[in-house]
Amino acid sequence: MPVSKAIVLYYSTGDQAQAAKARGVFMRYGVRIRPVTAEQLNEAVGSFAGLDVPKPEQAEHAPVEESMMIFINMSTPQLYTVLTALDHAGVPRAVIKSILTADNARWSFYHLYDELKKERAAMEGKLPKA
């Protein structure tokens, strides 16, 4: 059964100060925190929201080197409020952030991380020349 309350899937690379700041913001705004461990990075992102999605193919991946936050069931105003609060709390903007979509719900965290890194590189004009 899919969740209906605002939730964030949070993979932390180990920066305890950053994680504490983020958790404080989520708690203040009533966002349920679902920690994601390194052992769970091969699982489908949508499975954490209770969606019935196929298990992604298991493959070798480079480690996820950055913290990730995937927001689920948040209205646009609520999302902007939380993102602004994260910024004011000192959580680095470089933390990879996404919302759960019909497409990325089927992806593993590794796949989502790779896609978001490509998007960031494109926005920053850092894509390799073809």
CSV table of N, CA and C in Angstrom, one decimal:
chain,number,residue,atom,x,y,z
A,1,MET,N,0.8,-1.2,0.0
A,1,MET,CA,0.0,0.0,0.0
A,1,MET,C,0.9,1.2,0.0
A,2,PRO,N,0.7,2.1,-1.0
A,2,PRO,CA,1.6,3.3,-1.1
A,2,PRO,C,1.3,4.2,0.1
A,3,VAL,N,2.4,5.0,0.5
A,3,VAL,CA,2.3,5.9,1.6
A,3,VAL,C,1.6,7.2,1.1
A,4,SER,N,0.9,7.9,2.1
A,4,SER,CA,0.2,9.1,1.7
A,4,SER,C,0.7,10.3,2.5
A,5,LYS,N,1.6,10.0,3.4
A,5,LYS,CA,2.2,11.1,4.2
A,5,LYS,C,3.6,11.5,3.6
A,6,ALA,N,3.9,12.8,3.7
A,6,ALA,CA,5.2,13.3,3.2
A,6,ALA,C,6.3,12.4,3.8
A,7,ILE,N,7.2,12.0,3.0
A,7,ILE,CA,8.4,11.2,3.4
A,7,ILE,C,9.6,11.6,2.6
A,8,VAL,N,10.8,11.4,3.2
A,8,VAL,CA,12.0,11.6,2.5
A,8,VAL,C,12.8,10.3,2.7
A,9,LEU,N,13.3,9.8,1.6
A,9,LEU,CA,14.3,8.7,1.6
A,9,LEU,C,15.6,9.4,1.7
A,10,TYR,N,16.4,9.1,2.7
A,10,TYR,CA,17.7,9.8,3.0
A,10,TYR,C,18.8,8.8,3.1
A,11,TYR,N,19.7,9.0,2.1
A,11,TYR,CA,21.0,8.2,2.1
A,11,TYR,C,22.1,9.2,2.5
A,12,SER,N,22.7,9.0,3.6
A,12,SER,CA,23.8,9.9,4.1
A,12,SER,C,25.1,9.2,3.9
A,13,THR,N,26.1,10.0,3.4
A,13,THR,CA,27.4,9.4,3.2
A,13,THR,C,28.2,9.5,4.5
A,14,GLY,N,27.7,9.9,5.6
A,14,GLY,CA,28.4,9.8,6.9
A,14,GLY,C,28.7,11.1,7.5
A,15,ASP,N,28.4,12.2,6.9
A,15,ASP,CA,28.6,13.5,7.6
A,15,ASP,C,27.5,13.7,8.6
A,16,GLN,N,27.9,13.4,9.9
A,16,GLN,CA,26.9,13.4,11.0
A,16,GLN,C,26.3,14.8,11.2
A,17,ALA,N,27.1,15.9,11.1
A,17,ALA,CA,26.6,17.2,11.3
A,17,ALA,C,25.5,17.6,10.3
A,18,GLN,N,25.8,17.2,9.0
A,18,GLN,CA,24.9,17.5,7.9
A,18,GLN,C,23.6,16.7,8.1
A,19,ALA,N,23.7,15.4,8.5
A,19,ALA,CA,22.6,14.5,8.7
A,19,ALA,C,21.7,15.1,9.9
A,20,ALA,N,22.3,15.5,10.9
A,20,ALA,CA,21.6,16.1,12.1
A,20,ALA,C,20.8,17.3,11.7
A,21,LYS,N,21.4,18.2,10.9
A,21,LYS,CA,20.7,19.4,10.4
A,21,LYS,C,19.5,19.0,9.6
A,22,ALA,N,19.7,18.0,8.7
A,22,ALA,CA,18.6,17.6,7.8
A,22,ALA,C,17.5,17.0,8.6
A,23,ARG,N,17.8,16.1,9.5
A,23,ARG,CA,16.8,15.4,10.3
A,23,ARG,C,16.0,16.4,11.1
A,24,GLY,N,16.7,17.5,11.6
A,24,GLY,CA,16.0,18.5,12.4
A,24,GLY,C,14.9,19.2,11.5
A,25,VAL,N,15.3,19.5,10.3
A,25,VAL,CA,14.4,20.2,9.3
A,25,VAL,C,13.2,19.3,9.1
A,26,PHE,N,13.5,18.0,8.7
A,26,PHE,CA,12.4,17.1,8.4
A,26,PHE,C,11.4,16.9,9.6
A,27,MET,N,12.0,16.8,10.8
A,27,MET,CA,11.1,16.7,12.0
A,27,MET,C,10.3,17.9,12.2
A,28,ARG,N,10.9,19.1,12.0
A,28,ARG,CA,10.2,20.3,12.2
A,28,ARG,C,9.0,20.5,11.3
A,29,TYR,N,9.1,20.0,10.1
A,29,TYR,CA,8.1,20.1,9.1
A,29,TYR,C,7.2,18.9,8.9
A,30,GLY,N,7.3,17.9,9.8
A,30,GLY,CA,6.5,16.7,9.8
A,30,GLY,C,6.7,15.8,8.7
A,31,VAL,N,8.0,15.8,8.1
A,31,VAL,CA,8.3,14.9,7.1
A,31,VAL,C,8.9,13.6,7.7
A,32,ARG,N,8.3,12.5,7.4
A,32,ARG,CA,8.9,11.2,7.9
A,32,ARG,C,10.2,10.9,7.2
A,33,ILE,N,11.1,10.4,8.0
A,33,ILE,CA,12.5,10.1,7.4
A,33,ILE,C,12.6,8.6,7.3
A,34,ARG,N,13.0,8.2,6.1
A,34,ARG,CA,13.3,6.8,5.9
A,34,ARG,C,14.7,6.6,5.5
A,35,PRO,N,15.6,6.3,6.4
A,35,PRO,CA,17.0,6.1,6.1
A,35,PRO,C,17.2,5.0,5.0
A,36,VAL,N,18.2,5.2,4.1
A,36,VAL,CA,18.5,4.2,3.2
A,36,VAL,C,20.0,3.9,3.4
A,37,THR,N,20.3,2.6,3.5
A,37,THR,CA,21.7,2.2,3.8
A,37,THR,C,22.4,1.8,2.5
A,38,ALA,N,23.7,1.7,2.5
A,38,ALA,CA,24.4,1.3,1.4
A,38,ALA,C,24.0,0.0,0.8
A,39,GLU,N,23.6,-0.9,1.7
A,39,GLU,CA,23.1,-2.3,1.3
A,39,GLU,C,21.8,-2.2,0.6
A,40,GLN,N,21.1,-1.1,0.6
A,40,GLN,CA,19.8,-1.0,0.0
A,40,GLN,C,19.8,-0.2,-1.3
A,41,LEU,N,21.0,0.2,-1.8
A,41,LEU,CA,21.1,1.0,-2.9
A,41,LEU,C,20.7,0.3,-4.2
A,42,ASN,N,20.7,-1.0,-4.2
A,42,ASN,CA,20.3,-1.8,-5.4
A,42,ASN,C,18.8,-2.0,-5.5
A,43,GLU,N,18.0,-1.5,-4.5
A,43,GLU,CA,16.6,-1.7,-4.5
A,43,GLU,C,15.9,-0.6,-5.3
A,44,ALA,N,14.7,-0.9,-5.7
A,44,ALA,CA,13.9,0.1,-6.5
A,44,ALA,C,13.5,1.3,-5.5
A,45,VAL,N,13.7,2.5,-6.0
A,45,VAL,CA,13.4,3.6,-5.2
A,45,VAL,C,11.9,3.6,-4.8
A,46,GLY,N,11.0,3.2,-5.7
A,46,GLY,CA,9.6,3.2,-5.4
A,46,GLY,C,9.2,2.2,-4.3
A,47,SER,N,10.0,1.1,-4.1
A,47,SER,CA,9.7,0.1,-3.2
A,47,SER,C,9.6,0.7,-1.7
A,48,PHE,N,10.4,1.7,-1.5
A,48,PHE,CA,10.4,2.4,-0.2
A,48,PHE,C,9.2,3.2,0.1
A,49,ALA,N,8.4,3.4,-1.0
A,49,ALA,CA,7.1,4.2,-0.8
A,49,ALA,C,5.9,3.2,-0.9
A,50,GLY,N,6.2,1.9,-0.8
A,50,GLY,CA,5.2,0.9,-0.8
A,50,GLY,C,4.6,0.6,-2.2
A,51,LEU,N,5.3,1.1,-3.3
A,51,LEU,CA,4.9,0.8,-4.6
A,51,LEU,C,5.3,-0.6,-5.1
A,52,ASP,N,4.4,-1.2,-5.8
A,52,ASP,CA,4.7,-2.5,-6.4
A,52,ASP,C,5.5,-2.4,-7.7
A,53,VAL,N,6.8,-2.3,-7.6
A,53,VAL,CA,7.7,-2.1,-8.7
A,53,VAL,C,8.6,-3.3,-8.8
A,54,PRO,N,9.0,-3.6,-10.1
A,54,PRO,CA,9.9,-4.8,-10.2
A,54,PRO,C,11.3,-4.5,-9.6
A,55,LYS,N,12.0,-5.5,-9.2
A,55,LYS,CA,13.3,-5.3,-8.6
A,55,LYS,C,14.3,-5.0,-9.8
A,56,PRO,N,15.1,-3.9,-9.7
A,56,PRO,CA,16.0,-3.6,-10.7
A,56,PRO,C,17.0,-4.7,-10.9
A,57,GLU,N,17.6,-4.7,-12.1
A,57,GLU,CA,18.7,-5.6,-12.4
A,57,GLU,C,19.9,-5.3,-11.5
A,58,GLN,N,20.5,-6.4,-10.9
A,58,GLN,CA,21.7,-6.2,-10.1
A,58,GLN,C,22.9,-6.1,-11.0
A,59,ALA,N,23.6,-5.0,-10.8
A,59,ALA,CA,24.8,-4.8,-11.6
A,59,ALA,C,25.9,-4.2,-10.7
A,60,GLU,N,27.1,-4.2,-11.1
A,60,GLU,CA,28.2,-3.6,-10.4
A,60,GLU,C,28.1,-2.1,-10.6
A,61,HIS,N,28.3,-1.3,-9.5
A,61,HIS,CA,28.2,0.1,-9.6
A,61,HIS,C,29.3,0.7,-8.8
A,62,ALA,N,29.7,1.9,-9.2
A,62,ALA,CA,30.6,2.7,-8.5
A,62,ALA,C,29.9,3.2,-7.2
A,63,PRO,N,30.6,3.4,-6.1
A,63,PRO,CA,29.9,3.8,-4.9
A,63,PRO,C,29.2,5.2,-5.1
A,64,VAL,N,28.1,5.3,-4.3
A,64,VAL,CA,27.4,6.6,-4.3
A,64,VAL,C,28.2,7.5,-3.3
A,65,GLU,N,28.8,8.6,-3.8
A,65,GLU,CA,29.7,9.4,-3.0
A,65,GLU,C,29.1,10.6,-2.4
A,66,GLU,N,27.8,10.8,-2.7
A,66,GLU,CA,27.1,12.0,-2.2
A,66,GLU,C,25.8,11.6,-1.5
A,67,SER,N,25.5,12.4,-0.5
A,67,SER,CA,24.2,12.1,0.2
A,67,SER,C,23.0,12.4,-0.8
A,68,MET,N,22.0,11.6,-0.6
A,68,MET,CA,20.8,11.8,-1.5
A,68,MET,C,19.5,11.9,-0.7
A,69,MET,N,18.6,12.7,-1.2
A,69,MET,CA,17.3,12.9,-0.6
A,69,MET,C,16.2,12.7,-1.7
A,70,ILE,N,15.3,11.8,-1.5
A,70,ILE,CA,14.2,11.6,-2.5
A,70,ILE,C,12.9,11.9,-1.7
A,71,PHE,N,12.2,12.9,-2.2
A,71,PHE,CA,11.0,13.4,-1.6
A,71,PHE,C,9.8,12.8,-2.2
A,72,ILE,N,8.9,12.3,-1.3
A,72,ILE,CA,7.7,11.6,-1.7
A,72,ILE,C,6.4,12.2,-1.1
A,73,ASN,N,5.4,12.4,-1.9
A,73,ASN,CA,4.1,12.9,-1.4
A,73,ASN,C,4.2,14.2,-0.8
A,74,MET,N,4.9,15.1,-1.4
A,74,MET,CA,5.0,16.5,-0.9
A,74,MET,C,4.4,17.4,-1.9
A,75,SER,N,3.5,18.4,-1.5
A,75,SER,CA,3.0,19.4,-2.3
A,75,SER,C,4.1,20.3,-2.7
A,76,THR,N,3.9,21.1,-3.8
A,76,THR,CA,5.0,22.0,-4.3
A,76,THR,C,5.3,23.0,-3.2
A,77,PRO,N,4.3,23.6,-2.5
A,77,PRO,CA,4.7,24.6,-1.5
A,77,PRO,C,5.4,23.9,-0.3
A,78,GLN,N,5.0,22.7,0.1
A,78,GLN,CA,5.7,22.0,1.2
A,78,GLN,C,7.1,21.7,0.8
A,79,LEU,N,7.3,21.3,-0.5
A,79,LEU,CA,8.7,21.0,-0.9
A,79,LEU,C,9.6,22.2,-0.9
A,80,TYR,N,9.1,23.3,-1.4
A,80,TYR,CA,9.9,24.6,-1.4
A,80,TYR,C,10.2,25.0,0.0
A,81,THR,N,9.2,24.9,0.9
A,81,THR,CA,9.4,25.2,2.3
A,81,THR,C,10.5,24.4,2.9
A,82,VAL,N,10.5,23.1,2.7
A,82,VAL,CA,11.5,22.2,3.2
A,82,VAL,C,12.9,22.5,2.6
A,83,LEU,N,12.9,22.7,1.3
A,83,LEU,CA,14.2,22.9,0.6
A,83,LEU,C,14.8,24.2,1.1
A,84,THR,N,14.0,25.2,1.3
A,84,THR,CA,14.5,26.5,1.8
A,84,THR,C,15.0,26.3,3.3
A,85,ALA,N,14.3,25.6,4.1
A,85,ALA,CA,14.7,25.3,5.5
A,85,ALA,C,16.0,24.5,5.5
A,86,LEU,N,16.2,23.6,4.6
A,86,LEU,CA,17.4,22.8,4.5
A,86,LEU,C,18.6,23.8,4.2
A,87,ASP,N,18.4,24.7,3.3
A,87,ASP,CA,19.4,25.7,2.9
A,87,ASP,C,19.7,26.6,4.1
A,88,HIS,N,18.7,27.1,4.8
A,88,HIS,CA,18.9,27.9,6.0
A,88,HIS,C,19.6,27.2,7.1
A,89,ALA,N,19.4,25.9,7.2
A,89,ALA,CA,20.0,25.1,8.2
A,89,ALA,C,21.4,24.8,7.9
A,90,GLY,N,21.9,25.1,6.7
A,90,GLY,CA,23.3,24.8,6.4
A,90,GLY,C,23.5,23.5,5.7
A,91,VAL,N,22.5,22.8,5.3
A,91,VAL,CA,22.7,21.6,4.5
A,91,VAL,C,23.1,22.0,3.1
A,92,PRO,N,24.3,21.4,2.7
A,92,PRO,CA,24.8,21.9,1.4
A,92,PRO,C,23.9,21.7,0.2
A,93,ARG,N,23.8,22.6,-0.7
A,93,ARG,CA,23.0,22.5,-1.9
A,93,ARG,C,23.5,21.3,-2.7
A,94,ALA,N,24.7,20.9,-2.6
A,94,ALA,CA,25.3,19.9,-3.4
A,94,ALA,C,24.7,18.5,-3.1
A,95,VAL,N,24.0,18.4,-2.0
A,95,VAL,CA,23.3,17.1,-1.7
A,95,VAL,C,22.3,16.8,-2.8
A,96,ILE,N,22.4,15.6,-3.4
A,96,ILE,CA,21.6,15.2,-4.5
A,96,ILE,C,20.1,15.1,-4.0
A,97,LYS,N,19.2,15.8,-4.7
A,97,LYS,CA,17.8,15.8,-4.3
A,97,LYS,C,16.9,15.5,-5.6
A,98,SER,N,15.8,14.8,-5.3
A,98,SER,CA,14.9,14.4,-6.3
A,98,SER,C,13.5,14.2,-5.7
A,99,ILE,N,12.5,14.2,-6.6
A,99,ILE,CA,11.2,13.7,-6.1
A,99,ILE,C,10.9,12.4,-6.8
A,100,LEU,N,10.1,11.6,-6.2
A,100,LEU,CA,9.7,10.3,-6.7
A,100,LEU,C,8.8,10.5,-7.9
A,101,THR,N,9.1,9.9,-9.0
A,101,THR,CA,8.3,10.0,-10.2
A,101,THR,C,7.9,8.6,-10.7
A,102,ALA,N,7.0,8.5,-11.6
A,102,ALA,CA,6.6,7.2,-12.2
A,102,ALA,C,7.8,6.5,-12.8
A,103,ASP,N,8.7,7.3,-13.4
A,103,ASP,CA,9.9,6.7,-14.1
A,103,ASP,C,10.9,6.3,-13.1
A,104,ASN,N,11.3,7.2,-12.2
A,104,ASN,CA,12.4,6.8,-11.3
A,104,ASN,C,12.0,5.9,-10.2
A,105,ALA,N,10.7,5.6,-10.0
A,105,ALA,CA,10.3,4.7,-9.0
A,105,ALA,C,10.8,3.3,-9.3
A,106,ARG,N,11.0,3.0,-10.6
A,106,ARG,CA,11.5,1.6,-11.0
A,106,ARG,C,13.0,1.5,-10.9
A,107,TRP,N,13.7,2.6,-10.8
A,107,TRP,CA,15.2,2.6,-10.8
A,107,TRP,C,15.7,2.2,-9.5
A,108,SER,N,17.0,1.7,-9.5
A,108,SER,CA,17.7,1.5,-8.2
A,108,SER,C,18.2,2.9,-7.8
A,109,PHE,N,18.7,3.0,-6.6
A,109,PHE,CA,19.3,4.3,-6.2
A,109,PHE,C,20.5,4.6,-7.0
A,110,TYR,N,21.3,3.5,-7.4
A,110,TYR,CA,22.5,3.7,-8.2
A,110,TYR,C,22.1,4.4,-9.5
A,111,HIS,N,21.0,3.9,-10.2
A,111,HIS,CA,20.6,4.4,-11.4
A,111,HIS,C,20.2,5.9,-11.3
A,112,LEU,N,19.4,6.1,-10.2
A,112,LEU,CA,18.9,7.5,-10.0
A,112,LEU,C,20.1,8.4,-9.7
A,113,TYR,N,21.0,8.0,-8.9
A,113,TYR,CA,22.2,8.8,-8.7
A,113,TYR,C,23.0,9.1,-10.0
A,114,ASP,N,23.2,8.1,-10.8
A,114,ASP,CA,23.8,8.4,-12.1
A,114,ASP,C,23.1,9.4,-12.9
A,115,GLU,N,21.8,9.2,-13.0
A,115,GLU,CA,21.0,10.2,-13.8
A,115,GLU,C,21.0,11.6,-13.3
A,116,LEU,N,20.9,11.7,-12.0
A,116,LEU,CA,21.0,13.0,-11.3
A,116,LEU,C,22.3,13.7,-11.5
A,117,LYS,N,23.4,12.9,-11.4
A,117,LYS,CA,24.7,13.5,-11.6
A,117,LYS,C,24.9,14.0,-13.1
A,118,LYS,N,24.3,13.3,-14.0
A,118,LYS,CA,24.3,13.7,-15.4
A,118,LYS,C,23.5,15.0,-15.6
A,119,GLU,N,22.4,15.1,-15.0
A,119,GLU,CA,21.6,16.3,-15.0
A,119,GLU,C,22.3,17.5,-14.4
A,120,ARG,N,23.0,17.3,-13.3
A,120,ARG,CA,23.7,18.3,-12.6
A,120,ARG,C,24.9,18.8,-13.5
A,121,ALA,N,25.6,17.9,-14.1
A,121,ALA,CA,26.7,18.2,-15.0
A,121,ALA,C,26.2,19.0,-16.2
A,122,ALA,N,25.0,18.6,-16.8
A,122,ALA,CA,24.4,19.4,-17.9
A,122,ALA,C,24.0,20.8,-17.5
A,123,MET,N,23.5,21.0,-16.3
A,123,MET,CA,23.1,22.3,-15.8
A,123,MET,C,24.3,23.2,-15.6
A,124,GLU,N,25.4,22.5,-15.1
A,124,GLU,CA,26.6,23.3,-14.8
A,124,GLU,C,27.5,23.4,-16.0
A,125,GLY,N,27.1,22.9,-17.2
A,125,GLY,CA,27.9,23.0,-18.4
A,125,GLY,C,29.1,22.1,-18.3
A,126,LYS,N,29.1,21.0,-17.6
A,126,LYS,CA,30.3,20.2,-17.4
A,126,LYS,C,30.2,18.8,-18.1
A,127,LEU,N,29.3,18.7,-19.1
A,127,LEU,CA,29.2,17.4,-19.8
A,127,LEU,C,30.4,17.3,-20.7
A,128,PRO,N,30.9,16.0,-20.8
A,128,PRO,CA,32.0,15.8,-21.7
A,128,PRO,C,31.7,16.1,-23.2
A,129,LYS,N,32.6,16.6,-23.9
A,129,LYS,CA,32.4,17.0,-25.3
A,129,LYS,C,32.3,15.7,-26.1
A,130,ALA,N,31.4,15.6,-27.0
A,130,ALA,CA,31.2,14.4,-27.9
A,130,ALA,C,32.1,14.4,-29.0
